[in-house]
mmCIF file of C-alpha atoms in Angstrom:
data_model
loop_
_atom_site.group_PDB
_atom_site.id
_atom_site.type_symbol
_atom_site.label_atom_id
_atom_site.label_comp_id
_atom_site.label_asym_id
_atom_site.label_seq_id
_atom_site.Cartn_x
_atom_site.Cartn_y
_atom_site.Cartn_z
ATOM 1 C CA UNK A 1 -10.357 4.171 -0.363
ATOM 2 C CA UNK A 2 -9.074 5.393 -3.663
ATOM 3 C CA UNK A 3 -9.897 7.339 -6.441
ATOM 4 C CA UNK A 4 -8.243 6.869 -10.104
ATOM 5 C CA UNK A 5 -4.367 7.069 -9.666
ATOM 6 C CA UNK A 6 -1.398 8.322 -11.497
ATOM 7 C CA UNK A 7 2.333 7.834 -10.473
ATOM 8 C CA UNK A 8 2.611 11.615 -9.635
ATOM 9 C CA UNK A 9 2.018 12.832 -6.365
ATOM 10 C CA UNK A 10 1.043 15.664 -4.581
ATOM 11 C CA UNK A 11 0.077 16.051 -0.776
ATOM 12 C CA UNK A 12 -1.572 18.790 0.953
ATOM 13 C CA UNK A 13 -2.307 18.472 4.530
ATOM 14 C CA UNK A 14 -4.031 21.330 6.130
ATOM 15 C CA UNK A 15 -2.579 22.277 9.385
ATOM 16 C CA UNK A 16 -2.115 25.043 11.921
ATOM 17 C CA UNK A 17 -0.579 28.459 11.052
ATOM 18 C CA UNK A 18 2.899 27.375 10.686
ATOM 19 C CA UNK A 19 5.406 26.072 7.906
ATOM 20 C CA UNK A 20 7.823 23.338 8.221
ATOM 21 C CA UNK A 21 10.254 21.887 5.685
ATOM 22 C CA UNK A 22 10.744 18.164 6.011
ATOM 23 C CA UNK A 23 14.281 16.777 4.316
ATOM 24 C CA UNK A 24 15.823 13.543 5.313
ATOM 25 C CA UNK A 25 19.415 12.512 5.484
ATOM 26 C CA UNK A 26 18.104 9.119 3.652
ATOM 27 C CA UNK A 27 17.283 11.674 1.013
ATOM 28 C CA UNK A 28 20.676 12.551 -0.110
ATOM 29 C CA UNK A 29 20.839 9.153 -1.566
ATOM 30 C CA UNK A 30 17.357 8.701 -2.737
ATOM 31 C CA UNK A 31 16.770 8.224 -6.696
ATOM 32 C CA UNK A 32 13.222 9.567 -6.149
ATOM 33 C CA UNK A 33 12.146 12.574 -4.143
ATOM 34 C CA UNK A 34 8.534 13.191 -4.132
ATOM 35 C CA UNK A 35 7.661 16.749 -3.379
ATOM 36 C CA UNK A 36 4.777 17.121 -0.808
ATOM 37 C CA UNK A 37 2.503 20.039 0.384
ATOM 38 C CA UNK A 38 0.394 19.464 3.173
ATOM 39 C CA UNK A 39 -2.643 21.763 4.482
ATOM 40 C CA UNK A 40 -4.888 21.839 7.329
ATOM 41 C CA UNK A 41 -8.470 22.894 6.721
ATOM 42 C CA UNK A 42 -11.514 23.186 8.479
ATOM 43 C CA UNK A 43 -15.097 24.646 8.369
ATOM 44 C CA UNK A 44 -16.153 27.392 10.709
ATOM 45 C CA UNK A 45 -16.765 25.410 14.196
ATOM 46 C CA UNK A 46 -16.070 26.702 17.451
ATOM 47 C CA UNK A 47 -14.539 23.367 18.291
ATOM 48 C CA UNK A 48 -10.342 23.407 18.015
ATOM 49 C CA UNK A 49 -8.621 20.596 16.655
ATOM 50 C CA UNK A 50 -6.151 18.902 19.147
ATOM 51 C CA UNK A 51 -3.752 18.188 16.491
ATOM 52 C CA UNK A 52 -1.007 20.591 16.215
ATOM 53 C CA UNK A 53 1.353 21.616 12.882
ATOM 54 C CA UNK A 54 4.384 20.214 14.802
ATOM 55 C CA UNK A 55 2.531 16.968 15.055
ATOM 56 C CA UNK A 56 1.246 16.657 11.598
ATOM 57 C CA UNK A 57 5.064 17.516 10.439
ATOM 58 C CA UNK A 58 6.208 14.579 12.671
ATOM 59 C CA UNK A 59 3.822 12.381 11.124
ATOM 60 C CA UNK A 60 4.507 13.099 7.383
ATOM 61 C CA UNK A 61 8.135 14.356 7.430
ATOM 62 C CA UNK A 62 9.593 12.827 10.871
ATOM 63 C CA UNK A 63 12.852 10.911 11.031
ATOM 64 C CA UNK A 64 10.905 7.950 12.466
ATOM 65 C CA UNK A 65 7.686 6.575 12.475
ATOM 66 C CA UNK A 66 6.487 8.742 9.803
ATOM 67 C CA UNK A 67 5.397 8.676 6.094
ATOM 68 C CA UNK A 68 8.806 9.920 4.906
ATOM 69 C CA UNK A 69 10.603 7.093 7.093
ATOM 70 C CA UNK A 70 7.984 4.232 5.899
ATOM 71 C CA UNK A 71 8.692 5.397 2.329
ATOM 72 C CA UNK A 72 12.502 5.235 2.642
ATOM 73 C CA UNK A 73 12.403 1.831 4.534
ATOM 74 C CA UNK A 74 9.964 0.296 2.263
ATOM 75 C CA UNK A 75 12.045 1.512 -0.924
ATOM 76 C CA UNK A 76 15.269 0.553 0.630
ATOM 77 C CA UNK A 77 16.570 4.092 0.628
ATOM 78 C CA UNK A 78 15.456 4.601 -3.230
ATOM 79 C CA UNK A 79 12.512 6.658 -2.837
ATOM 80 C CA UNK A 80 11.607 9.742 -0.272
ATOM 81 C CA UNK A 81 9.307 12.689 0.258
ATOM 82 C CA UNK A 82 10.047 16.406 1.033
ATOM 83 C CA UNK A 83 7.756 19.574 1.561
ATOM 84 C CA UNK A 84 5.913 21.791 3.926
ATOM 85 C CA UNK A 85 3.125 21.956 6.274
ATOM 86 C CA UNK A 86 0.518 24.855 6.590
ATOM 87 C CA UNK A 87 -2.539 25.807 8.303
ATOM 88 C CA UNK A 88 -5.147 25.886 9.572
ATOM 89 C CA UNK A 89 -7.375 27.501 6.990
ATOM 90 C CA UNK A 90 -10.887 28.348 7.850
ATOM 91 C CA UNK A 91 -13.444 27.958 5.271
ATOM 92 C CA UNK A 92 -17.238 28.775 5.340
ATOM 93 C CA UNK A 93 -19.657 26.365 6.565
ATOM 94 C CA UNK A 94 -21.046 24.108 3.786
ATOM 95 C CA UNK A 95 -25.166 23.887 3.544
ATOM 96 C CA UNK A 96 -26.980 20.795 4.629
ATOM 97 C CA UNK A 97 -27.848 20.034 0.923
ATOM 98 C CA UNK A 98 -24.151 20.096 -0.007
ATOM 99 C CA UNK A 99 -23.199 17.914 3.069
ATOM 100 C CA UNK A 100 -25.830 15.540 2.338
ATOM 101 C CA UNK A 101 -24.756 15.121 -1.331
ATOM 102 C CA UNK A 102 -21.087 13.730 -0.592
ATOM 103 C CA UNK A 103 -20.342 14.843 -4.038
ATOM 104 C CA UNK A 104 -16.946 14.624 -5.348
ATOM 105 C CA UNK A 105 -17.089 17.747 -7.222
ATOM 106 C CA UNK A 106 -18.122 19.683 -3.948
ATOM 107 C CA UNK A 107 -14.944 18.258 -2.406
ATOM 108 C CA UNK A 108 -12.736 19.283 -5.187
ATOM 109 C CA UNK A 109 -14.325 22.930 -5.249
ATOM 110 C CA UNK A 110 -13.394 22.846 -1.455
ATOM 111 C CA UNK A 111 -9.760 21.801 -1.952
ATOM 112 C CA UNK A 112 -9.617 24.692 -4.291
ATOM 113 C CA UNK A 113 -10.969 26.877 -1.652
ATOM 114 C CA UNK A 114 -8.159 25.679 0.481
ATOM 115 C CA UNK A 115 -5.615 26.347 -2.232
ATOM 116 C CA UNK A 116 -6.987 29.931 -2.538
ATOM 117 C CA UNK A 117 -6.484 30.670 1.025
ATOM 118 C CA UNK A 118 -2.656 28.998 1.289
ATOM 119 C CA UNK A 119 -1.633 30.887 -1.862
ATOM 120 C CA UNK A 120 0.269 33.723 0.034
ATOM 121 C CA UNK A 121 1.819 30.861 2.044
ATOM 122 C CA UNK A 122 2.998 28.289 -0.462
ATOM 123 C CA UNK A 123 4.738 28.372 -4.057
ATOM 124 C CA UNK A 124 2.491 25.684 -5.436
ATOM 125 C CA UNK A 125 4.493 25.342 -8.457
ATOM 126 C CA UNK A 126 7.102 23.434 -6.689
ATOM 127 C CA UNK A 127 4.913 20.561 -5.578
ATOM 128 C CA UNK A 128 3.339 17.494 -7.396
ATOM 129 C CA UNK A 129 1.533 15.711 -4.444
ATOM 130 C CA UNK A 130 -1.155 17.376 -2.354
ATOM 131 C CA UNK A 131 -2.545 16.057 0.874
ATOM 132 C CA UNK A 132 -5.596 17.841 2.656
ATOM 133 C CA UNK A 133 -6.294 17.129 6.123
ATOM 134 C CA UNK A 134 -9.756 18.368 7.147
ATOM 135 C CA UNK A 135 -11.002 18.380 10.687
ATOM 136 C CA UNK A 136 -13.476 15.833 10.912
ATOM 137 C CA UNK A 137 -16.706 16.604 9.120
ATOM 138 C CA UNK A 138 -19.769 14.756 8.247
ATOM 139 C CA UNK A 139 -19.618 16.495 4.527
ATOM 140 C CA UNK A 140 -17.047 14.233 2.969
ATOM 141 C CA UNK A 141 -16.394 10.535 3.042
ATOM 142 C CA UNK A 142 -13.546 8.977 4.942
ATOM 143 C CA UNK A 143 -10.382 9.354 3.082
ATOM 144 C CA UNK A 144 -9.194 9.051 -0.473
ATOM 145 C CA UNK A 145 -6.313 9.033 -2.379
ATOM 146 C CA UNK A 146 -4.939 8.923 -5.806
ATOM 147 C CA UNK A 147 -7.049 11.168 -7.790
ATOM 148 C CA UNK A 148 -5.666 13.519 -10.265
ATOM 149 C CA UNK A 149 -6.842 17.021 -9.901
ATOM 150 C CA UNK A 150 -6.183 20.413 -11.675
ATOM 151 C CA UNK A 151 -5.956 23.256 -9.357
ATOM 152 C CA UNK A 152 -5.571 27.151 -10.071
ATOM 153 C CA UNK A 153 -2.778 29.254 -8.127
ATOM 154 C CA UNK A 154 -1.174 32.650 -8.495
ATOM 155 C CA UNK A 155 1.997 30.713 -8.917
ATOM 156 C CA UNK A 156 1.389 29.707 -12.463
ATOM 157 C CA UNK A 157 -0.802 30.494 -15.235
ATOM 158 C CA UNK A 158 -3.956 28.624 -15.803
ATOM 159 C CA UNK A 159 -4.280 25.092 -13.937
ATOM 160 C CA UNK A 160 -1.879 22.464 -12.742
ATOM 161 C CA UNK A 161 -2.266 19.087 -12.148
ATOM 162 C CA UNK A 162 -1.551 17.313 -8.605
ATOM 163 C CA UNK A 163 -2.011 14.068 -6.976
ATOM 164 C CA UNK A 164 -4.378 14.426 -4.319
ATOM 165 C CA UNK A 165 -4.973 12.805 -1.049
ATOM 166 C CA UNK A 166 -8.050 13.878 1.130
ATOM 167 C CA UNK A 167 -8.201 13.004 5.107
ATOM 168 C CA UNK A 168 -11.087 13.603 7.096
ATOM 169 C CA UNK A 169 -10.235 13.635 10.635
ATOM 170 C CA UNK A 170 -8.383 10.226 10.435
ATOM 171 C CA UNK A 171 -4.850 10.917 10.786
ATOM 172 C CA UNK A 172 -2.602 8.034 11.203
ATOM 173 C CA UNK A 173 0.409 6.503 9.828
ATOM 174 C CA UNK A 174 -1.734 3.570 8.087
ATOM 175 C CA UNK A 175 -3.805 6.342 6.730
ATOM 176 C CA UNK A 176 -1.056 8.391 5.201
ATOM 177 C CA UNK A 177 0.620 5.432 4.146
ATOM 178 C CA UNK A 178 -2.194 3.769 2.245
ATOM 179 C CA UNK A 179 -3.612 6.885 0.449
ATOM 180 C CA UNK A 180 -0.162 7.915 -0.496
ATOM 181 C CA UNK A 181 0.095 4.185 -1.911
ATOM 182 C CA UNK A 182 -2.972 5.153 -4.095
ATOM 183 C CA UNK A 183 -0.909 8.290 -5.419
ATOM 184 C CA UNK A 184 1.984 5.900 -6.417
ATOM 185 C CA UNK A 185 -0.455 4.037 -8.443
ATOM 186 C CA UNK A 186 -1.354 1.161 -6.307
ATOM 187 C CA UNK A 187 -4.695 -0.362 -5.909
ATOM 188 C CA UNK A 188 -6.108 -2.544 -2.848
ATOM 189 C CA UNK A 189 -4.342 -5.697 -1.447
ATOM 190 C CA UNK A 190 -6.694 -8.514 -1.877
ATOM 191 C CA UNK A 191 -6.924 -12.263 -0.262
ATOM 192 C CA UNK A 192 -7.852 -14.912 -2.821
ATOM 193 C CA UNK A 193 -10.239 -17.247 -1.013
ATOM 194 C CA UNK A 194 -10.707 -20.841 -2.880
ATOM 195 C CA UNK A 195 -12.419 -22.596 0.336
ATOM 196 C CA UNK A 196 -10.305 -25.783 0.726
ATOM 197 C CA UNK A 197 -7.742 -25.030 -1.782
ATOM 198 C CA UNK A 198 -5.123 -22.246 -1.959
ATOM 199 C CA UNK A 199 -5.861 -21.302 -5.358
ATOM 200 C CA UNK A 200 -6.801 -23.008 -8.678
ATOM 201 C CA UNK A 201 -5.213 -23.168 -12.312
ATOM 202 C CA UNK A 202 -5.880 -21.723 -14.688
ATOM 203 C CA UNK A 203 -6.915 -18.366 -12.986
ATOM 204 C CA UNK A 204 -10.156 -16.996 -14.712
ATOM 205 C CA UNK A 205 -9.823 -13.532 -15.728
ATOM 206 C CA UNK A 206 -10.358 -11.031 -12.766
ATOM 207 C CA UNK A 207 -13.017 -8.642 -14.315
ATOM 208 C CA UNK A 208 -15.917 -9.074 -14.245
ATOM 209 C CA UNK A 209 -16.296 -10.134 -10.673
ATOM 210 C CA UNK A 210 -15.877 -13.860 -10.486
ATOM 211 C CA UNK A 211 -18.721 -16.268 -9.851
ATOM 212 C CA UNK A 212 -16.687 -19.402 -9.430
ATOM 213 C CA UNK A 213 -15.459 -21.373 -6.294
ATOM 214 C CA UNK A 214 -12.800 -18.393 -5.641
ATOM 215 C CA UNK A 215 -13.479 -14.983 -4.431
ATOM 216 C CA UNK A 216 -11.048 -11.845 -4.377
ATOM 217 C CA UNK A 217 -11.541 -10.204 -1.211
ATOM 218 C CA UNK A 218 -10.719 -6.399 -1.188
ATOM 219 C CA UNK A 219 -8.497 -4.991 1.613
ATOM 220 C CA UNK A 220 -8.145 -8.475 3.204
ATOM 221 C CA UNK A 221 -4.435 -9.059 2.864
ATOM 222 C CA UNK A 222 -3.904 -7.738 6.467
ATOM 223 C CA UNK A 223 -0.094 -8.014 6.034
ATOM 224 C CA UNK A 224 0.405 -4.834 3.661
ATOM 225 C CA UNK A 225 -0.361 -1.343 4.171
ATOM 226 C CA UNK A 226 -2.636 -1.497 1.035
ATOM 227 C CA UNK A 227 -4.763 -4.013 3.050
ATOM 228 C CA UNK A 228 -5.449 -3.331 6.696
ATOM 229 C CA UNK A 229 -1.913 -2.815 8.426
ATOM 230 C CA UNK A 230 0.730 -0.299 8.220
ATOM 231 C CA UNK A 231 3.198 -3.011 7.074
ATOM 232 C CA UNK A 232 5.863 -3.327 4.298
ATOM 233 C CA UNK A 233 4.173 -3.154 0.864
ATOM 234 C CA UNK A 234 4.375 -6.568 -0.426
ATOM 235 C CA UNK A 235 6.767 -7.927 -3.246
ATOM 236 C CA UNK A 236 4.301 -7.487 -6.090
ATOM 237 C CA UNK A 237 3.848 -3.999 -4.875
ATOM 238 C CA UNK A 238 7.746 -3.100 -4.910
ATOM 239 C CA UNK A 239 8.338 -4.736 -7.957
ATOM 240 C CA UNK A 240 5.558 -2.451 -9.592
ATOM 241 C CA UNK A 241 7.259 0.693 -7.722
ATOM 242 C CA UNK A 242 10.880 -0.190 -8.929
ATOM 243 C CA UNK A 243 12.009 -0.242 -5.451
ATOM 244 C CA UNK A 244 14.185 -3.546 -6.120
ATOM 245 C CA UNK A 245 17.552 -3.350 -7.106
ATOM 246 C CA UNK A 246 20.902 -5.176 -7.389
ATOM 247 C CA UNK A 247 21.439 -4.936 -3.620
ATOM 248 C CA UNK A 248 17.802 -5.748 -2.465
ATOM 249 C CA UNK A 249 16.599 -8.373 -4.947
ATOM 250 C CA UNK A 250 13.534 -9.694 -6.487
ATOM 251 C CA UNK A 251 14.568 -12.760 -8.505
ATOM 252 C CA UNK A 252 12.789 -14.850 -10.836
ATOM 253 C CA UNK A 253 13.602 -18.684 -10.131
ATOM 254 C CA UNK A 254 13.465 -21.090 -13.220
ATOM 255 C CA UNK A 255 15.391 -23.851 -11.592
ATOM 256 C CA UNK A 256 14.958 -26.348 -8.860
ATOM 257 C CA UNK A 257 17.025 -25.742 -5.781
ATOM 258 C CA UNK A 258 17.361 -24.513 -2.301
ATOM 259 C CA UNK A 259 17.283 -20.384 -1.629
ATOM 260 C CA UNK A 260 17.342 -18.181 1.138
ATOM 261 C CA UNK A 261 15.034 -15.312 1.360
ATOM 262 C CA UNK A 262 15.575 -12.524 3.466
ATOM 263 C CA UNK A 263 13.047 -10.477 5.352
ATOM 264 C CA UNK A 264 11.276 -8.113 3.133
ATOM 265 C CA UNK A 265 11.649 -5.434 5.645
ATOM 266 C CA UNK A 266 15.490 -6.024 6.296
ATOM 267 C CA UNK A 267 17.810 -3.066 4.871
ATOM 268 C CA UNK A 268 20.695 -5.985 4.216
ATOM 269 C CA UNK A 269 21.781 -6.759 0.993
ATOM 270 C CA UNK A 270 20.363 -9.755 -0.446
ATOM 271 C CA UNK A 271 17.424 -11.669 -2.024
ATOM 272 C CA UNK A 272 14.145 -9.984 -0.404
ATOM 273 C CA UNK A 273 11.509 -11.981 -2.656
ATOM 274 C CA UNK A 274 11.310 -14.693 -5.445
ATOM 275 C CA UNK A 275 8.734 -14.898 -7.942
ATOM 276 C CA UNK A 276 8.114 -18.460 -9.882
ATOM 277 C CA UNK A 277 5.935 -18.665 -13.153
ATOM 278 C CA UNK A 278 2.611 -20.133 -12.422
ATOM 279 C CA UNK A 279 0.906 -20.082 -15.711
ATOM 280 C CA UNK A 280 2.132 -18.958 -19.112
ATOM 281 C CA UNK A 281 0.079 -16.832 -21.376
ATOM 282 C CA UNK A 282 -1.647 -15.569 -23.301
ATOM 283 C CA UNK A 283 -2.798 -18.776 -24.836
ATOM 284 C CA UNK A 284 -6.081 -20.728 -25.367
ATOM 285 C CA UNK A 285 -6.076 -22.006 -21.757
ATOM 286 C CA UNK A 286 -4.867 -18.862 -20.130
ATOM 287 C CA UNK A 287 -6.012 -15.774 -21.786
ATOM 288 C CA UNK A 288 -4.173 -13.461 -19.691
ATOM 289 C CA UNK A 289 -0.400 -12.816 -19.648
ATOM 290 C CA UNK A 290 1.945 -14.674 -17.452
ATOM 291 C CA UNK A 291 1.076 -15.201 -13.703
ATOM 292 C CA UNK A 292 3.530 -15.660 -11.161
ATOM 293 C CA UNK A 293 3.927 -16.790 -7.490
ATOM 294 C CA UNK A 294 5.717 -14.253 -5.247
ATOM 295 C CA UNK A 295 7.296 -15.494 -2.259
ATOM 296 C CA UNK A 296 8.271 -13.230 0.834
ATOM 297 C CA UNK A 297 9.649 -13.684 4.470
ATOM 298 C CA UNK A 298 8.171 -11.260 7.405
ATOM 299 C CA UNK A 299 9.978 -10.898 10.448
ATOM 300 C CA UNK A 300 9.168 -8.079 13.377
ATOM 301 C CA UNK A 301 11.855 -5.743 11.834
ATOM 302 C CA UNK A 302 11.248 -1.994 11.142
ATOM 303 C CA UNK A 303 7.397 -1.153 10.261
ATOM 304 C CA UNK A 304 6.626 -5.127 10.064
ATOM 305 C CA UNK A 305 7.191 -5.189 13.742
ATOM 306 C CA UNK A 306 3.411 -4.567 14.574
ATOM 307 C CA UNK A 307 2.236 -8.443 15.008
ATOM 308 C CA UNK A 308 2.416 -10.585 18.177
ATOM 309 C CA UNK A 309 5.776 -12.330 18.147
ATOM 310 C CA UNK A 310 4.250 -15.824 17.832
ATOM 311 C CA UNK A 311 2.038 -14.544 14.889
ATOM 312 C CA UNK A 312 2.084 -17.214 12.099
ATOM 313 C CA UNK A 313 3.089 -14.903 9.647
ATOM 314 C CA UNK A 314 6.487 -14.686 11.164
ATOM 315 C CA UNK A 315 6.996 -18.390 11.095
ATOM 316 C CA UNK A 316 6.793 -19.072 7.269
ATOM 317 C CA UNK A 317 6.411 -17.679 3.728
ATOM 318 C CA UNK A 318 3.587 -15.260 2.468
ATOM 319 C CA UNK A 319 2.712 -16.230 -1.281
ATOM 320 C CA UNK A 320 0.769 -14.110 -3.471
ATOM 321 C CA UNK A 321 -0.161 -14.476 -7.198
ATOM 322 C CA UNK A 322 0.145 -11.872 -9.400
ATOM 323 C CA UNK A 323 1.014 -10.585 -13.294
ATOM 324 C CA UNK A 324 0.809 -7.559 -15.341
ATOM 325 C CA UNK A 325 -2.450 -8.377 -17.122
ATOM 326 C CA UNK A 326 -4.072 -10.287 -14.128
ATOM 327 C CA UNK A 327 -4.116 -7.941 -11.248
ATOM 328 C CA UNK A 328 -1.424 -5.270 -12.389
ATOM 329 C CA UNK A 329 -1.248 -2.709 -9.464
ATOM 330 C CA UNK A 330 -3.148 -4.932 -7.048
ATOM 331 C CA UNK A 331 -2.088 -8.211 -5.469
ATOM 332 C CA UNK A 332 -3.692 -11.604 -3.964
ATOM 333 C CA UNK A 333 -2.592 -13.259 -0.816
ATOM 334 C CA UNK A 334 -3.057 -16.865 -0.879
ATOM 335 C CA UNK A 335 -3.766 -18.951 2.133
ATOM 336 C CA UNK A 336 -1.396 -21.666 2.476
ATOM 337 C CA UNK A 337 -3.558 -23.227 5.572
ATOM 338 C CA UNK A 338 -6.938 -23.245 3.668
ATOM 339 C CA UNK A 339 -10.133 -23.584 5.523
ATOM 340 C CA UNK A 340 -8.306 -23.916 8.759
ATOM 341 C CA UNK A 341 -10.010 -21.385 10.930
ATOM 342 C CA UNK A 342 -13.110 -20.477 8.941
ATOM 343 C CA UNK A 343 -14.482 -18.704 11.954
ATOM 344 C CA UNK A 344 -11.447 -17.315 13.522
ATOM 345 C CA UNK A 345 -11.777 -13.840 14.940
ATOM 346 C CA UNK A 346 -8.617 -11.851 14.639
ATOM 347 C CA UNK A 347 -8.889 -9.428 17.481
ATOM 348 C CA UNK A 348 -6.519 -7.092 15.930
ATOM 349 C CA UNK A 349 -8.927 -6.175 13.075
ATOM 350 C CA UNK A 350 -12.230 -4.770 13.437
ATOM 351 C CA UNK A 351 -14.948 -5.090 10.943
ATOM 352 C CA UNK A 352 -13.409 -8.187 9.318
ATOM 353 C CA UNK A 353 -15.252 -10.068 6.583
ATOM 354 C CA UNK A 354 -15.783 -13.565 8.009
ATOM 355 C CA UNK A 355 -14.165 -15.624 5.560
ATOM 356 C CA UNK A 356 -10.849 -13.683 5.481
ATOM 357 C CA UNK A 357 -10.212 -14.541 9.206
ATOM 358 C CA UNK A 358 -9.119 -17.717 7.597
ATOM 359 C CA UNK A 359 -5.980 -15.727 6.402
ATOM 360 C CA UNK A 360 -4.975 -15.274 9.963
ATOM 361 C CA UNK A 361 -2.379 -18.363 9.326
ATOM 362 C CA UNK A 362 -1.903 -17.757 5.543
ATOM 363 C CA UNK A 363 1.789 -18.380 5.734
ATOM 364 C CA UNK A 364 3.357 -21.403 4.463
ATOM 365 C CA UNK A 365 5.157 -22.800 7.678
ATOM 366 C CA UNK A 366 8.418 -24.439 7.936
ATOM 367 C CA UNK A 367 8.032 -28.040 7.292
ATOM 368 C CA UNK A 368 4.777 -27.661 5.331
ATOM 369 C CA UNK A 369 4.693 -28.191 1.480
ATOM 370 C CA UNK A 370 2.624 -26.491 -0.952
ATOM 371 C CA UNK A 371 2.090 -28.177 -4.391
ATOM 372 C CA UNK A 372 0.750 -26.907 -7.301
ATOM 373 C CA UNK A 373 -0.084 -30.287 -9.375
ATOM 374 C CA UNK A 374 -1.203 -28.472 -12.572
ATOM 375 C CA UNK A 375 2.117 -26.399 -12.799
ATOM 376 C CA UNK A 376 4.077 -29.130 -11.109
ATOM 377 C CA UNK A 377 5.631 -26.623 -8.657
ATOM 378 C CA UNK A 378 6.598 -27.596 -5.023
ATOM 379 C CA UNK A 379 7.500 -25.072 -2.278
ATOM 380 C CA UNK A 380 8.749 -26.212 0.879
ATOM 381 C CA UNK A 381 10.484 -23.804 3.644
ATOM 382 C CA UNK A 382 13.125 -25.874 5.396
ATOM 383 C CA UNK A 383 14.001 -23.502 8.228
ATOM 384 C CA UNK A 384 14.340 -20.070 9.621
ATOM 385 C CA UNK A 385 17.896 -18.823 10.243
ATOM 386 C CA UNK A 386 19.397 -15.321 11.246
ATOM 387 C CA UNK A 387 20.017 -14.620 7.369
ATOM 388 C CA UNK A 388 16.130 -15.581 6.707
ATOM 389 C CA UNK A 389 13.975 -18.525 5.509
ATOM 390 C CA UNK A 390 15.573 -21.302 3.751
ATOM 391 C CA UNK A 391 13.195 -22.716 0.865
ATOM 392 C CA UNK A 392 13.173 -25.538 -1.338
ATOM 393 C CA UNK A 393 11.720 -25.214 -4.791
ATOM 394 C CA UNK A 394 10.850 -27.776 -7.443
ATOM 395 C CA UNK A 395 10.114 -26.660 -10.713
ATOM 396 C CA UNK A 396 9.588 -29.094 -13.506
ATOM 397 C CA UNK A 397 11.718 -28.690 -16.790
ATOM 398 C CA UNK A 398 9.324 -26.714 -19.224
ATOM 399 C CA UNK A 399 9.453 -27.170 -23.018
#
């Protein structure tokens, strides 16, 4: 879940009474370093948490399987995090009325209380990202990220702005990476369901919510961490975050030809994704700005190695649609085999919406052809090799 977001990040995770500093070898080459302070907090309760500060430190700042490692691998070494872990800090038990409200103002007040208790342990002037991890409590919702909050501390005069993540008992890599994504400015990843077709042209404006034949289903891109799994951010998000570069490329294809796309999780130099203009704009037909197809290839490499090896996602192209004026910091996954499994039950996903289960085989498999008759675009994966997926793309000459 998210609250309004800003690119700056402050993380407080409330932990046991220890302090640890996390810096990575990768960080020496990183262009951006996000400072994160993590605090552990709990209300007065006879039960003690089974989570230790060492475990939390490893989940956030460890060299493998951590939020830091996730950031570094996703960004091809361009962005990393460093910081401290402090706690536990014990707070007065809230009243029943406060718990029943689930009030954001009360939650912000509690966060300030945690900062007050940690003031002697932490120099808050050094940090821009705050993660507060609470021992599970019914007084808050689940988790939230991306909120901008101003907090007082003895380390500076007045108040200072932070990017805040709060986690209520659900500590996992997915939770950390998802909520941290909101702190980076990312919205949720959507599935774009159009029944018997993959998409329509022209696309209607995203808001207000559509009442036509296509629906955007929030969270239902199951192949990215802003959806439901701790997998690599998709190409739209990586472009938004500025993680592509000359060595790890997103290229815009404007001419017909055959191209090789490397796995988006591979750290090798090469093309990681392709974008193709779907609809130009703004104009009378398309009131939005330009909208693109984004092509990417997934393989069981790094943080993408979470699906069964025979999963359809590893056998073809994932195709999203997006644009700055269309979905900006979110993304829409298209179904390249529409209505193939309308009642499919993905055992890896709980509480899945019925229709979105059709996206189990959303990838465009080798040998299949996707045609956009309105735009005149044709996309056909030809083969998967050790270098990546070979794709033939036809684009009509534009005036």
